Each structure stands twice: as structure tokens, then as C-alpha cells.
CSV table of C-alpha atoms in Angstrom, one decimal:
chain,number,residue,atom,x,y,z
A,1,UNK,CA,0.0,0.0,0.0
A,2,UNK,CA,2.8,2.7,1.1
A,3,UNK,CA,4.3,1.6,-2.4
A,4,UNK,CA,1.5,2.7,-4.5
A,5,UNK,CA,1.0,6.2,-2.6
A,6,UNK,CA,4.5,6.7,-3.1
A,7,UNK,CA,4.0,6.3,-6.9
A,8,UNK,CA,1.1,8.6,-6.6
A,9,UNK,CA,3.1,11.2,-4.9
A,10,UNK,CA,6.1,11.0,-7.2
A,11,UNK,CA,3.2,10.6,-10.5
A,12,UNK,CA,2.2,14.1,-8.9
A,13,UNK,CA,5.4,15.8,-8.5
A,14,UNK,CA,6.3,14.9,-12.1
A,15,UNK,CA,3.5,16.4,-13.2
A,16,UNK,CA,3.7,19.7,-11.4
A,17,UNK,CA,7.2,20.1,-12.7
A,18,UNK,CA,5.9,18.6,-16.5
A,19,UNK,CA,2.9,21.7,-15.9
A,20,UNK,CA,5.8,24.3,-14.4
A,21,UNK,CA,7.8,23.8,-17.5
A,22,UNK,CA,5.6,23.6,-20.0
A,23,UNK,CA,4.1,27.6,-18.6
A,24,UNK,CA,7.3,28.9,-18.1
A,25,UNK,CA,7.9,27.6,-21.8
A,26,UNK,CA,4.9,29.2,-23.5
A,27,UNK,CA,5.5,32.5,-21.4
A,28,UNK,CA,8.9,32.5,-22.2
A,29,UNK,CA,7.6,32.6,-26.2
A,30,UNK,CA,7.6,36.0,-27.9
A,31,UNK,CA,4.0,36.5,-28.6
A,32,UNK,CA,2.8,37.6,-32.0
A,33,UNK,CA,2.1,41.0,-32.5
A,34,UNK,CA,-1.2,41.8,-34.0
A,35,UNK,CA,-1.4,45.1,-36.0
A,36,UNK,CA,-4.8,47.1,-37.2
A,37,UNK,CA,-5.7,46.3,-40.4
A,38,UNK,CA,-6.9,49.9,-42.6
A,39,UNK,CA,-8.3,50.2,-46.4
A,40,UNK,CA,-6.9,52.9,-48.8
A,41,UNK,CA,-10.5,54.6,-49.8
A,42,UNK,CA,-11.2,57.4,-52.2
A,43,UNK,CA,-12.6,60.6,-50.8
A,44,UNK,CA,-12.2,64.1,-50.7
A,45,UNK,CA,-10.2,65.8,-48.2
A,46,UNK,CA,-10.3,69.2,-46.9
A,47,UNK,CA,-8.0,71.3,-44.3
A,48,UNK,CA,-9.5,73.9,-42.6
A,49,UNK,CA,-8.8,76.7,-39.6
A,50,UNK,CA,-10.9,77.8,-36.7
A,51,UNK,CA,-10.7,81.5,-35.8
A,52,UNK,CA,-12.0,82.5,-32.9
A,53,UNK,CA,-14.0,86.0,-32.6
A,54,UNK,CA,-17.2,88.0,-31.9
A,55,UNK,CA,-20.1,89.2,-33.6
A,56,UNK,CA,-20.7,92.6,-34.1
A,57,UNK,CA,-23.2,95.1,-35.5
A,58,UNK,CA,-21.7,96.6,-38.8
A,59,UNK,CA,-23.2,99.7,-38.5
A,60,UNK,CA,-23.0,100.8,-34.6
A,61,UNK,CA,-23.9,104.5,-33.4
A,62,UNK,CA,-23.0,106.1,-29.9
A,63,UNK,CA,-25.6,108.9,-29.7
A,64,UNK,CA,-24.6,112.4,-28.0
A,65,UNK,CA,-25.8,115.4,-27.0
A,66,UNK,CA,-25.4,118.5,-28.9
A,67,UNK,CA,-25.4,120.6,-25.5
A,68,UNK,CA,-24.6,120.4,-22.3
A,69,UNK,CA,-27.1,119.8,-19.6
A,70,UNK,CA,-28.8,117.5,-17.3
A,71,UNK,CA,-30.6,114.4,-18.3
A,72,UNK,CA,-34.4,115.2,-17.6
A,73,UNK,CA,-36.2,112.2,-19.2
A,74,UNK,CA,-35.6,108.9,-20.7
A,75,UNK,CA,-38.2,107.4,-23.5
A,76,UNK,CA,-36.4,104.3,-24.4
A,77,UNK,CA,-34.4,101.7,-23.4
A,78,UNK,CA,-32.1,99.5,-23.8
A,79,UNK,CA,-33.9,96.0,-26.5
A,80,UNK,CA,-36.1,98.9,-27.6
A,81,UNK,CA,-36.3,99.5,-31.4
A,82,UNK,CA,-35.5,103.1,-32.7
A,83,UNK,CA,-36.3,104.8,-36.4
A,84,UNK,CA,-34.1,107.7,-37.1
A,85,UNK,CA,-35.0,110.9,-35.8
A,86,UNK,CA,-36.7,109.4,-33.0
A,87,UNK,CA,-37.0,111.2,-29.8
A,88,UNK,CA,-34.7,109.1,-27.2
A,89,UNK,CA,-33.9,111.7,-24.5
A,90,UNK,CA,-34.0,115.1,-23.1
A,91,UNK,CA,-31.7,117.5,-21.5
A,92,UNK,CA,-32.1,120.4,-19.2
A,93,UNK,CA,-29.7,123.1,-19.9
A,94,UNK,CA,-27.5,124.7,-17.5
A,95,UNK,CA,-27.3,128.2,-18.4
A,96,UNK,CA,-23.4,129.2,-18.3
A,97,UNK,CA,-23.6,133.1,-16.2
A,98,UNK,CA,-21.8,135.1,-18.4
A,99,UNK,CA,-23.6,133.8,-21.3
A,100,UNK,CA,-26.8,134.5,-19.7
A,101,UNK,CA,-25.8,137.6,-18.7
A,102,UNK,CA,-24.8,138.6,-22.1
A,103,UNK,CA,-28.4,137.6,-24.1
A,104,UNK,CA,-30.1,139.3,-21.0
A,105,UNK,CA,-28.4,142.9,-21.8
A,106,UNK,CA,-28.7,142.3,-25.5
A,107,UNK,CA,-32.6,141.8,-25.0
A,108,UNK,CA,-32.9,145.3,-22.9
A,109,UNK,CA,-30.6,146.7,-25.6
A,110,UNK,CA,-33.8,144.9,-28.2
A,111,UNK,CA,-36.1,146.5,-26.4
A,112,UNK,CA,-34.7,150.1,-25.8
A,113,UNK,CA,-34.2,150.5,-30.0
A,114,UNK,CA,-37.5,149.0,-30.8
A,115,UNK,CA,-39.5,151.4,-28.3
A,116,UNK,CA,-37.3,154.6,-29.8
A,117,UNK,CA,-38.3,153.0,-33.4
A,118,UNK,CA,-41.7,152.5,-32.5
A,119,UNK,CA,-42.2,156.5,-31.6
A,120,UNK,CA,-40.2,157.2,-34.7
A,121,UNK,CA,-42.3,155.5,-36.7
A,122,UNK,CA,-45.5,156.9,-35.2
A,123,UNK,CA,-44.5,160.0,-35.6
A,124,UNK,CA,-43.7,159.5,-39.1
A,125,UNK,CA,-46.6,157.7,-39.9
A,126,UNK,CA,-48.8,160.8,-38.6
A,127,UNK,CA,-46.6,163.4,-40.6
A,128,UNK,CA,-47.3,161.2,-43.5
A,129,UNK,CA,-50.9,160.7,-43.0
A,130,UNK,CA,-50.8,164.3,-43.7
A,131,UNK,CA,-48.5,164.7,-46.2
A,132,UNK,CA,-46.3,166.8,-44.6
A,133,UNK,CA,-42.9,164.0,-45.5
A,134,UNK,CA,-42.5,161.7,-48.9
A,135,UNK,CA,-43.0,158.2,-49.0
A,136,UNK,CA,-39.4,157.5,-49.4
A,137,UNK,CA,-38.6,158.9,-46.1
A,138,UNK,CA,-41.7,157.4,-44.3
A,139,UNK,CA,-40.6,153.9,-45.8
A,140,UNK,CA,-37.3,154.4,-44.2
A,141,UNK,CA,-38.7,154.4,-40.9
A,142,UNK,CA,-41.3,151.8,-41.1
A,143,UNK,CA,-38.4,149.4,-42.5
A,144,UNK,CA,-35.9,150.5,-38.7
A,145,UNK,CA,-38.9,150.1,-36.7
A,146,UNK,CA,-39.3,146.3,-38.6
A,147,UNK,CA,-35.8,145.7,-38.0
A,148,UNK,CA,-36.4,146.8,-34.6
A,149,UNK,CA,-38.7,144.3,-33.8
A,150,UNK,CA,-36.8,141.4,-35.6
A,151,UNK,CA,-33.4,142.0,-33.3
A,152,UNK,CA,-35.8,141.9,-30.4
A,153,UNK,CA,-37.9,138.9,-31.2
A,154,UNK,CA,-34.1,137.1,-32.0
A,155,UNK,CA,-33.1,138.7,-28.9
A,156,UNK,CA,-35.2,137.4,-27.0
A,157,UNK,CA,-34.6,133.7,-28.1
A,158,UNK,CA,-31.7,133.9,-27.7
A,159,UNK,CA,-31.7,134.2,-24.1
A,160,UNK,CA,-34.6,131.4,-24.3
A,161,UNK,CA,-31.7,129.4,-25.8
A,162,UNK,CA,-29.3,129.9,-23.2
A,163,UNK,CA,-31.8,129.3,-20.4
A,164,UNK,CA,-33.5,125.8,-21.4
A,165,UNK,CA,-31.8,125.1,-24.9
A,166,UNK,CA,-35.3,126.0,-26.2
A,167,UNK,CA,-36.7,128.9,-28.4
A,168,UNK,CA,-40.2,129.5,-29.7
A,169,UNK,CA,-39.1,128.9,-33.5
A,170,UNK,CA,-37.0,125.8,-33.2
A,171,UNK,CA,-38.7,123.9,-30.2
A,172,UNK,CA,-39.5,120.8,-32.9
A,173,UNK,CA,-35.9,120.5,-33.4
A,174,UNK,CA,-34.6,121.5,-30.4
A,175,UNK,CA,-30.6,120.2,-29.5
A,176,UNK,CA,-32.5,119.4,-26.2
A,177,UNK,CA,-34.0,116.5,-27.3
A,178,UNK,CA,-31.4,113.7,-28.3
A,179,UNK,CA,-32.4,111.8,-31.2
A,180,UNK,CA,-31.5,108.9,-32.5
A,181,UNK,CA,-29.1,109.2,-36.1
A,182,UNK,CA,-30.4,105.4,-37.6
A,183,UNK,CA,-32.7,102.8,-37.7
A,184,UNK,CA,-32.2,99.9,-35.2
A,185,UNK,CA,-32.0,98.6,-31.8
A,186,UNK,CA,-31.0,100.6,-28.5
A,187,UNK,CA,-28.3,98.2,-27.0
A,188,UNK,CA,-27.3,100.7,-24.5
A,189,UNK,CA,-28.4,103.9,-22.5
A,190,UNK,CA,-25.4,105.1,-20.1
A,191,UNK,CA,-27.0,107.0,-17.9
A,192,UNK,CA,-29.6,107.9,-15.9
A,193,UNK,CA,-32.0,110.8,-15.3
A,194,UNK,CA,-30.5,113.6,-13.4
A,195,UNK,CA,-27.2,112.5,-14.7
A,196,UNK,CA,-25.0,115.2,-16.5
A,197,UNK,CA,-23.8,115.0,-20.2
A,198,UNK,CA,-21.8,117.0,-22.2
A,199,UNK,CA,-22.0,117.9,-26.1
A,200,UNK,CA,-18.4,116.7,-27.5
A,201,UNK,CA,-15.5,119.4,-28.4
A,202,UNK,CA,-12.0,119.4,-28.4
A,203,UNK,CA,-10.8,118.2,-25.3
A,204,UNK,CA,-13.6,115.2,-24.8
A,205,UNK,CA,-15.8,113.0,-27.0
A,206,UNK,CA,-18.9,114.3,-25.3
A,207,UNK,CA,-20.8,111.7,-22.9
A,208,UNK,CA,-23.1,108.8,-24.9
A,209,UNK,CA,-26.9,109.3,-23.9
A,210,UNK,CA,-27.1,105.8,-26.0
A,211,UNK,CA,-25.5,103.0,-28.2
A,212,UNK,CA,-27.7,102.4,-31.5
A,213,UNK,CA,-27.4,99.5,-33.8
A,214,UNK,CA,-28.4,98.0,-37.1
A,215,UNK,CA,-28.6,94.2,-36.3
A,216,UNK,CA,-30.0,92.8,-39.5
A,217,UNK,CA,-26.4,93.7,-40.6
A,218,UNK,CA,-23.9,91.3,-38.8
A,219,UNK,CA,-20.2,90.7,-39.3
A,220,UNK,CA,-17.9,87.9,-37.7
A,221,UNK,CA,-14.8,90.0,-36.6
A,222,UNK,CA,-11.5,87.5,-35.7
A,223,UNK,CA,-8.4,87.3,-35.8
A,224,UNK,CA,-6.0,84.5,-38.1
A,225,UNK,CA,-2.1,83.9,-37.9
A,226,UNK,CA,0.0,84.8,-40.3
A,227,UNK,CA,1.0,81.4,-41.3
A,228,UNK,CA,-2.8,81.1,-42.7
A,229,UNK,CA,-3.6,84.4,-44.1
A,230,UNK,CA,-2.0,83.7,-47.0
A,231,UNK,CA,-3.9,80.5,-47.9
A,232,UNK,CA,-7.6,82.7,-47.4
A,233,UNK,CA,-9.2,85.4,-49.7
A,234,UNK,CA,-11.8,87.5,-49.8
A,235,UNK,CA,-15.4,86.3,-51.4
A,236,UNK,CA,-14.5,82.7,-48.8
A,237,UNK,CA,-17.8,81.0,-48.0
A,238,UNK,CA,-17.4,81.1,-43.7
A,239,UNK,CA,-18.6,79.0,-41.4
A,240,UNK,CA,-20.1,80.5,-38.1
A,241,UNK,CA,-20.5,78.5,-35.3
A,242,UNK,CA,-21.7,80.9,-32.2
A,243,UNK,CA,-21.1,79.3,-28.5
A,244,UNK,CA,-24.7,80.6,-27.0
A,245,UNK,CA,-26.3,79.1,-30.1
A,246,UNK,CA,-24.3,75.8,-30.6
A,247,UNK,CA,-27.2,73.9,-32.4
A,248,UNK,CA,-27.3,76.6,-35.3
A,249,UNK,CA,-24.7,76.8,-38.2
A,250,UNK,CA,-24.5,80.6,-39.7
A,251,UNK,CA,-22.9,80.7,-43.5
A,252,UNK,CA,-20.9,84.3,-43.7
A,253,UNK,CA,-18.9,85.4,-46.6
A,254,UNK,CA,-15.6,86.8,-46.1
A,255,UNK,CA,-15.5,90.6,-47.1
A,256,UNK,CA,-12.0,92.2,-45.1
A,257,UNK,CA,-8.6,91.1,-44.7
A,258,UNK,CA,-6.6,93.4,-43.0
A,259,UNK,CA,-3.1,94.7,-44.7
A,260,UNK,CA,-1.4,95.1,-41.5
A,261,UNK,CA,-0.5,92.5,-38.9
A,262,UNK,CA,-1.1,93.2,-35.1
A,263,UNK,CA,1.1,91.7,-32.4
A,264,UNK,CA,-0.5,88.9,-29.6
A,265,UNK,CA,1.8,88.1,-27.4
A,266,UNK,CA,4.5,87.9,-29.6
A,267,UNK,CA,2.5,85.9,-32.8
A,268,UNK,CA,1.8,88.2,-35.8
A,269,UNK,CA,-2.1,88.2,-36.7
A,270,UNK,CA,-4.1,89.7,-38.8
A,271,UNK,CA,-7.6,90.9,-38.7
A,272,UNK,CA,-10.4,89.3,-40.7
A,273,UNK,CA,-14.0,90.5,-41.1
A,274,UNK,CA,-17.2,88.2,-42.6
A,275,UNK,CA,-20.8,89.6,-43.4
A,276,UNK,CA,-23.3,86.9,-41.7
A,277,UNK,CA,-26.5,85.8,-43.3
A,278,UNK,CA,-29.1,86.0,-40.9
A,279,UNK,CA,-31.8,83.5,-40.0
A,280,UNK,CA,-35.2,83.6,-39.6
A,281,UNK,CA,-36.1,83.2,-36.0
A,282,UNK,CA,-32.6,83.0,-34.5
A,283,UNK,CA,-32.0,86.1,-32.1
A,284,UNK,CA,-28.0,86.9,-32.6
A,285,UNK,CA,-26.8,89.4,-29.9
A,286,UNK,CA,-23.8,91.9,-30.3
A,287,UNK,CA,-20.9,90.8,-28.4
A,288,UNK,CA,-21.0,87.3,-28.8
A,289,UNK,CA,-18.6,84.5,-28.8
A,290,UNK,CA,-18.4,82.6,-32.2
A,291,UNK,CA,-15.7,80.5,-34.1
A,292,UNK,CA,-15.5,80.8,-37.9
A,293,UNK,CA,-14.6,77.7,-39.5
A,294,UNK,CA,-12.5,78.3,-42.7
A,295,UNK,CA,-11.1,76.0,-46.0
A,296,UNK,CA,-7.7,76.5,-46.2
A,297,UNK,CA,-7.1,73.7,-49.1
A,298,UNK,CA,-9.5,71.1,-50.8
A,299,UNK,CA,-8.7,67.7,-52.6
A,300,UNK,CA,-11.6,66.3,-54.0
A,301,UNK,CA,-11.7,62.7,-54.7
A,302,UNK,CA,-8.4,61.4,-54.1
A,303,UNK,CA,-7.3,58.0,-52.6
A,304,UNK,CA,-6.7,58.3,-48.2
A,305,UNK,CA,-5.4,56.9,-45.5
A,306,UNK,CA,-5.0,57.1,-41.9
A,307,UNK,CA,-2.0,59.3,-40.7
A,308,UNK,CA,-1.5,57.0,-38.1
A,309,UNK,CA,-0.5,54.4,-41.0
A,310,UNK,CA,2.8,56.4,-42.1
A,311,UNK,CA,6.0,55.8,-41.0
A,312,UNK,CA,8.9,58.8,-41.5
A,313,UNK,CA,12.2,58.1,-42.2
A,314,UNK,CA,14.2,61.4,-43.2
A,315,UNK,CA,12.3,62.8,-45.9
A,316,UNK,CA,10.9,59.7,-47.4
A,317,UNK,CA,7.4,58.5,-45.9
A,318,UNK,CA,6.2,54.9,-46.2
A,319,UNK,CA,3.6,52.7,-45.1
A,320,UNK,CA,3.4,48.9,-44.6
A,321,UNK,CA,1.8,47.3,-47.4
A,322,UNK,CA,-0.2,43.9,-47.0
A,323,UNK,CA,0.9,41.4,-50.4
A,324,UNK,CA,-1.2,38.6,-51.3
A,325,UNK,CA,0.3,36.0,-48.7
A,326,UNK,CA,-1.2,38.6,-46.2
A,327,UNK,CA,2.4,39.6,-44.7
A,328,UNK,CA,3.0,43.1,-44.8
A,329,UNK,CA,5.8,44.9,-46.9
A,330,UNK,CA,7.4,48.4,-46.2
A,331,UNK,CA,6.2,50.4,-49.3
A,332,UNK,CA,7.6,53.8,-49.9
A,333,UNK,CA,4.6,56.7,-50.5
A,334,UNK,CA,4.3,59.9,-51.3
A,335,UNK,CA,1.9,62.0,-49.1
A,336,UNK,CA,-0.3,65.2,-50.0
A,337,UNK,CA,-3.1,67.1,-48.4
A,338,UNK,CA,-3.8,66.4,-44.7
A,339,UNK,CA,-6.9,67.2,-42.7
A,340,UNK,CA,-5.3,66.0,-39.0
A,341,UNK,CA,-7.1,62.7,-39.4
A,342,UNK,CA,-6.3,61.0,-42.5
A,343,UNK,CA,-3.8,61.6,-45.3
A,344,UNK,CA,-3.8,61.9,-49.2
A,345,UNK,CA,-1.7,59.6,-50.9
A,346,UNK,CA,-0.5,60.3,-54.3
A,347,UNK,CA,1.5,57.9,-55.2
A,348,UNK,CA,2.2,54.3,-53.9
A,349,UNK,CA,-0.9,53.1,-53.1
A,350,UNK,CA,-4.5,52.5,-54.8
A,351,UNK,CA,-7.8,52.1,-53.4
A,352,UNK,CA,-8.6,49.1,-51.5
A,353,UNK,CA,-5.3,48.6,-50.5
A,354,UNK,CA,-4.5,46.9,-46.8
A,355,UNK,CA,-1.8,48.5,-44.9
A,356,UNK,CA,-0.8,48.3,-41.4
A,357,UNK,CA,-1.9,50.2,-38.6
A,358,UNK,CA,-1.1,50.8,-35.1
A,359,UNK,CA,-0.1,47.5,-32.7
A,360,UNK,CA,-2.8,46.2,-31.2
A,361,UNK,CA,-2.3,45.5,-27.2
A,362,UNK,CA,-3.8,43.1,-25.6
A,363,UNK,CA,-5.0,43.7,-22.2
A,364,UNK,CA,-4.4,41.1,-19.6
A,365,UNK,CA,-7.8,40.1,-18.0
């Protein structure tokens, strides 16, 4: 009996040594490597940019006062549509002293000559009445006392003017009221009622009573490197892409390319401008974020490949080819246009081609 169990125990210990060898073996065996398999296919190709920008009103007006004064009413407001010559504020004036001081002595000045022209001219008119003085002379008088009258009626506006900004004869176009220069939509009003403005001059742009724009008329404004400038032109079809509105594609056409390069942080850029086409029902606001996606070069129908299937060796590319007894051979190509993902290939390969692609790693379960 204790002879058989030994055989047993040396039967198993034969074959855990027979199993240990035989693992160590096949571990110690270089694996195979496995490689992704890719088709040549025909397609067309196309390498584009992304410039990031804003869009803007084309045609944007900051409204100002023609006078200086104090804000007394507001009648619009900021999302409010506006025609041109519409009424959007009014301002108080504060007289200036010696101004006022001035139209004040020229209207008692008015009024002294027209009451001295006034007895002149009755005095005439009864010497005439009797023909005791010729109707040239009688004319003469009736004409100063006219004149008379017109400096003190001007007179008189004029110091309406200085007081409140307002006379009798142009209170419909007062510089009072602030008007709006064009059709469109109020984006902003500055200020507030009782706040001061002043009309612009030499020494300041004057103060904006609001910011009026036409926003039926869009542009994309961006900015490209110089590296790419030179592969765009005007007339482009753009792409528009605008982050608040990420579901909506906008077409633009590219209209401005700027002739001078600006510096960003040390990389030379250069300004570009597209018109957008609007679309119905899709409410674009000035200011926002977009990204204009632009062509740089096409190739239309030609025969592709992954880039990830090209091997670089100096300045010769090549790829590994599969032969007909499916092993692969080291084929030299000659690349073209790239759009980041796959690769044109213009010489070396046809469509339908296999060639090798990245190894494929196994993952140890």
C-alpha cells in the first residue's frame, strides 16, 4: 500500500514540474504582434482653420448730445427699437452766467431800439398821414422800426436758448431733445435721469446718452495667424459657429482682410471681417462669442489613408503594405493634403489597399 501512494506522490510531482515547465515555456515565447488592419479609400479631403472671434453690428452709433445739460427724461431703453429721428432723451440746460448775462443785456438793448423805433415810426406815420414827408422817407422808418422788432424777437430767443436750450421757433428741433441718427435697436443707455452730459468738443468725445445699432447687418470680426492668411481670400464661403447658439450653423462670406499684422503676445495676426446671413427666427446678440470655420485647401476625390499608418524616415514617408500571402511589406509613398485625421496619398498606393496600422495590445484580464 505505502508503495503505491508513493507512486502517486512522485506521479504528482512529475507532473507539477511537466505543468511548471511547459508555462514557463509558453511564457517565455515572444507573442505575436497583431497590427490594425486599414483600407486605402477614395474621398475628398479638406484642411480647414478655426478663428475665434465675436459678432458685431456693422453699422453701430454712440448717440450724444449737442449741449450740455442735465438728463431730464428717458423714453427708451435698452432692446427697444428706434427709427431715425426718434426722440430718445431730453436735457435740461444749465445756463453758463456770463452767457446769460450777455443775451439778458442784449434783450434790454432789443427792447430800448424797438421802443425809440416804434415813436419814430408813429411820428412819421402821422406826418405822412398828412402829407407833410414823402414816402421814401416814411418807408425808411417803417423798414428800422421792422428791424427793430426782428433784433428783439431774435433777442429774446436767444436768451430762451441759453436758459433751457429751447426757443419758440425751433422747439421741434430743439438740440434738447437727443435723437436717435439710424434705424435699429438701443443696446445701451449710459445714464440715468438727473445724470450730466456734455455735447463733444475738443478736449472730450462728449458723454453717450445711448449705443444704436443695425442688427439685421452682422459681421464675424476674428483674428487669423500669419501662417494662414496667405492660404484665405476675400469672397471665402465662412462657417459660423456661435457658443450661445451651438445647435445653429450661420454661413458668412468673407468681405475684409486686414493689410497690417497686429502683435498677440509675440505671434503676428491679422484681422479678418465676414458679413453673416441671418436667420429667420434665430435672435443673434452683439458681443458674442463665435468661431469661424475656414477652408484653407481642398482635394476632391483622391485615394486616403489614416496618418497613423505612415512611418517617417528622413524625408521619405512609407507605409506597410499587405501582399497577397497577407504579410506586410514596407512600401515607400508619397503623401499630399492632410486634414489632421487621415492623409492623401498620391503615389504608392490604390484604393482598396491593406496596410498596417497601429499595434494592437492586448489587455491582460
Amino acid at each position: 500500500m505505502k508503495k503505491y501512494f508513493r507512486i502517486i506522490i512522485a506521479a504528482l510531482i512529475a507532473l507539477l514540474f511537466l505543468g511548471t515547465f511547459v508555462y514557463l515555456y509558453q511564457r517565455s515565447k515572444p507573442k505575436e504582434e497583431k497590427y490594425e488592419e486599414l483600407t486605402a479609400t477614395r474621398k475628398s479631403l479638406e484642411r480647414t482653420t478655426l478663428i475665434n472671434g465675436s459678432i458685431e453690428p456693422r453699422n453701430e452709433v454712440n448717440i450724444k448730445p449737442q449741449i450740455s445739460g442735465i438728463i431730464a427724461e428717458l423714453y427708451k431703453e435698452p432692446g427697444q427699437n428706434v427709427t431715425a429721428g426718434e426722440i430718445i432723451a431730453k436735457v435740461n440746460v444749465i445756463p453758463e452766467m456770463s452767457s446769460l448775462s450777455s443775451a439778458q443785456s442784449r434783450v434790454r438793448l432789443a427792447e430800448i431800439n424797438r421802443k425809440q423805433a416804434k415813436t419814430d415810426f408813429e411820428r412819421e406815420k402821422a406826418l405822412y398821414d398828412k402829407k407833410l414827408v414823402s414816402a421814401d422817407e416814411y418807408d425808411k422808418i417803417a423798414q428800422a422800426y421792422e428791424q427793430a422788432k426782428e433784433e428783439y424777437d431774435a433777442a429774446v430767443d436767444a436768451l430762451e436758448v441759453v436758459r433751457t436750450g429751447v426757443s419758440k421757433q425751433n422747439a421741434s428741433s430743439s438740440s434738447t431733445l437727443i435723437r436717435s441718427t439710424i434705424t435699429g435697436l438701443i443696446l445701451d443707455v449710459p445714464v440715468k435721469v438727473g445724470n450730466s452730459v456734455i455735447q463733444a468738443n475738443t478736449f472730450n468725445d462728449g458723454t453717450t446718452i445711448a449705443t444704436v445699432a443695425d442688427m439685421k447687418d452682422l459681421i464675424f470680426d476674428g483674428r487669423i495667424d500669419e501662417t494662414e492668411v496667405g492660404k484665405i481670400q476675400e469672397g471665402t464661403n465662412v462657417e459660423i459657429t456661435i457658443g450661445a447658439l451651438q445647435d445653429q450653423k450661420f454661413e458668412a462670406t468673407l468681405e475684409y482682410i486686414s493689410p497690417k499684422a497686429t502683435d498677440n503676445n509675440g505671434t503676428k495676426e491679422f484681422e479678418i471681417k465676414a458679413a453673416v446671413k441671418p436667420q429667420e427666427g434665430s435672435m443673434i446678440r452683439s458681443g458674442y462669442s463665435a468661431n469661424a470655420k475656414v477652408i484653407l485647401d481642398h482635394a476632391d476625390s483622391v485615394v486616403t489613408i489614416p496618418e497613423k499608418a505612415l512611418e517617417f524616415s528622413g524625408d521619405s514617408t512609407f507605409v506597410y503594405l499587405m501582399g497577397k500571402d497577407s504579410t506586410y511589406k514596407r512600401t515607400p509613398v508619397t503623401i499630399g493634403l492632410s486634414d489632421g485625421v487621415d492623409v492623401e496619398i498620391k503615389n504608392g498606393l490604390k484604393s482598396g489597399d491593406k496596410v498596417r496600422g497601429n499595434k494592437i495590445i492586448e489587455t491582460k484580464k
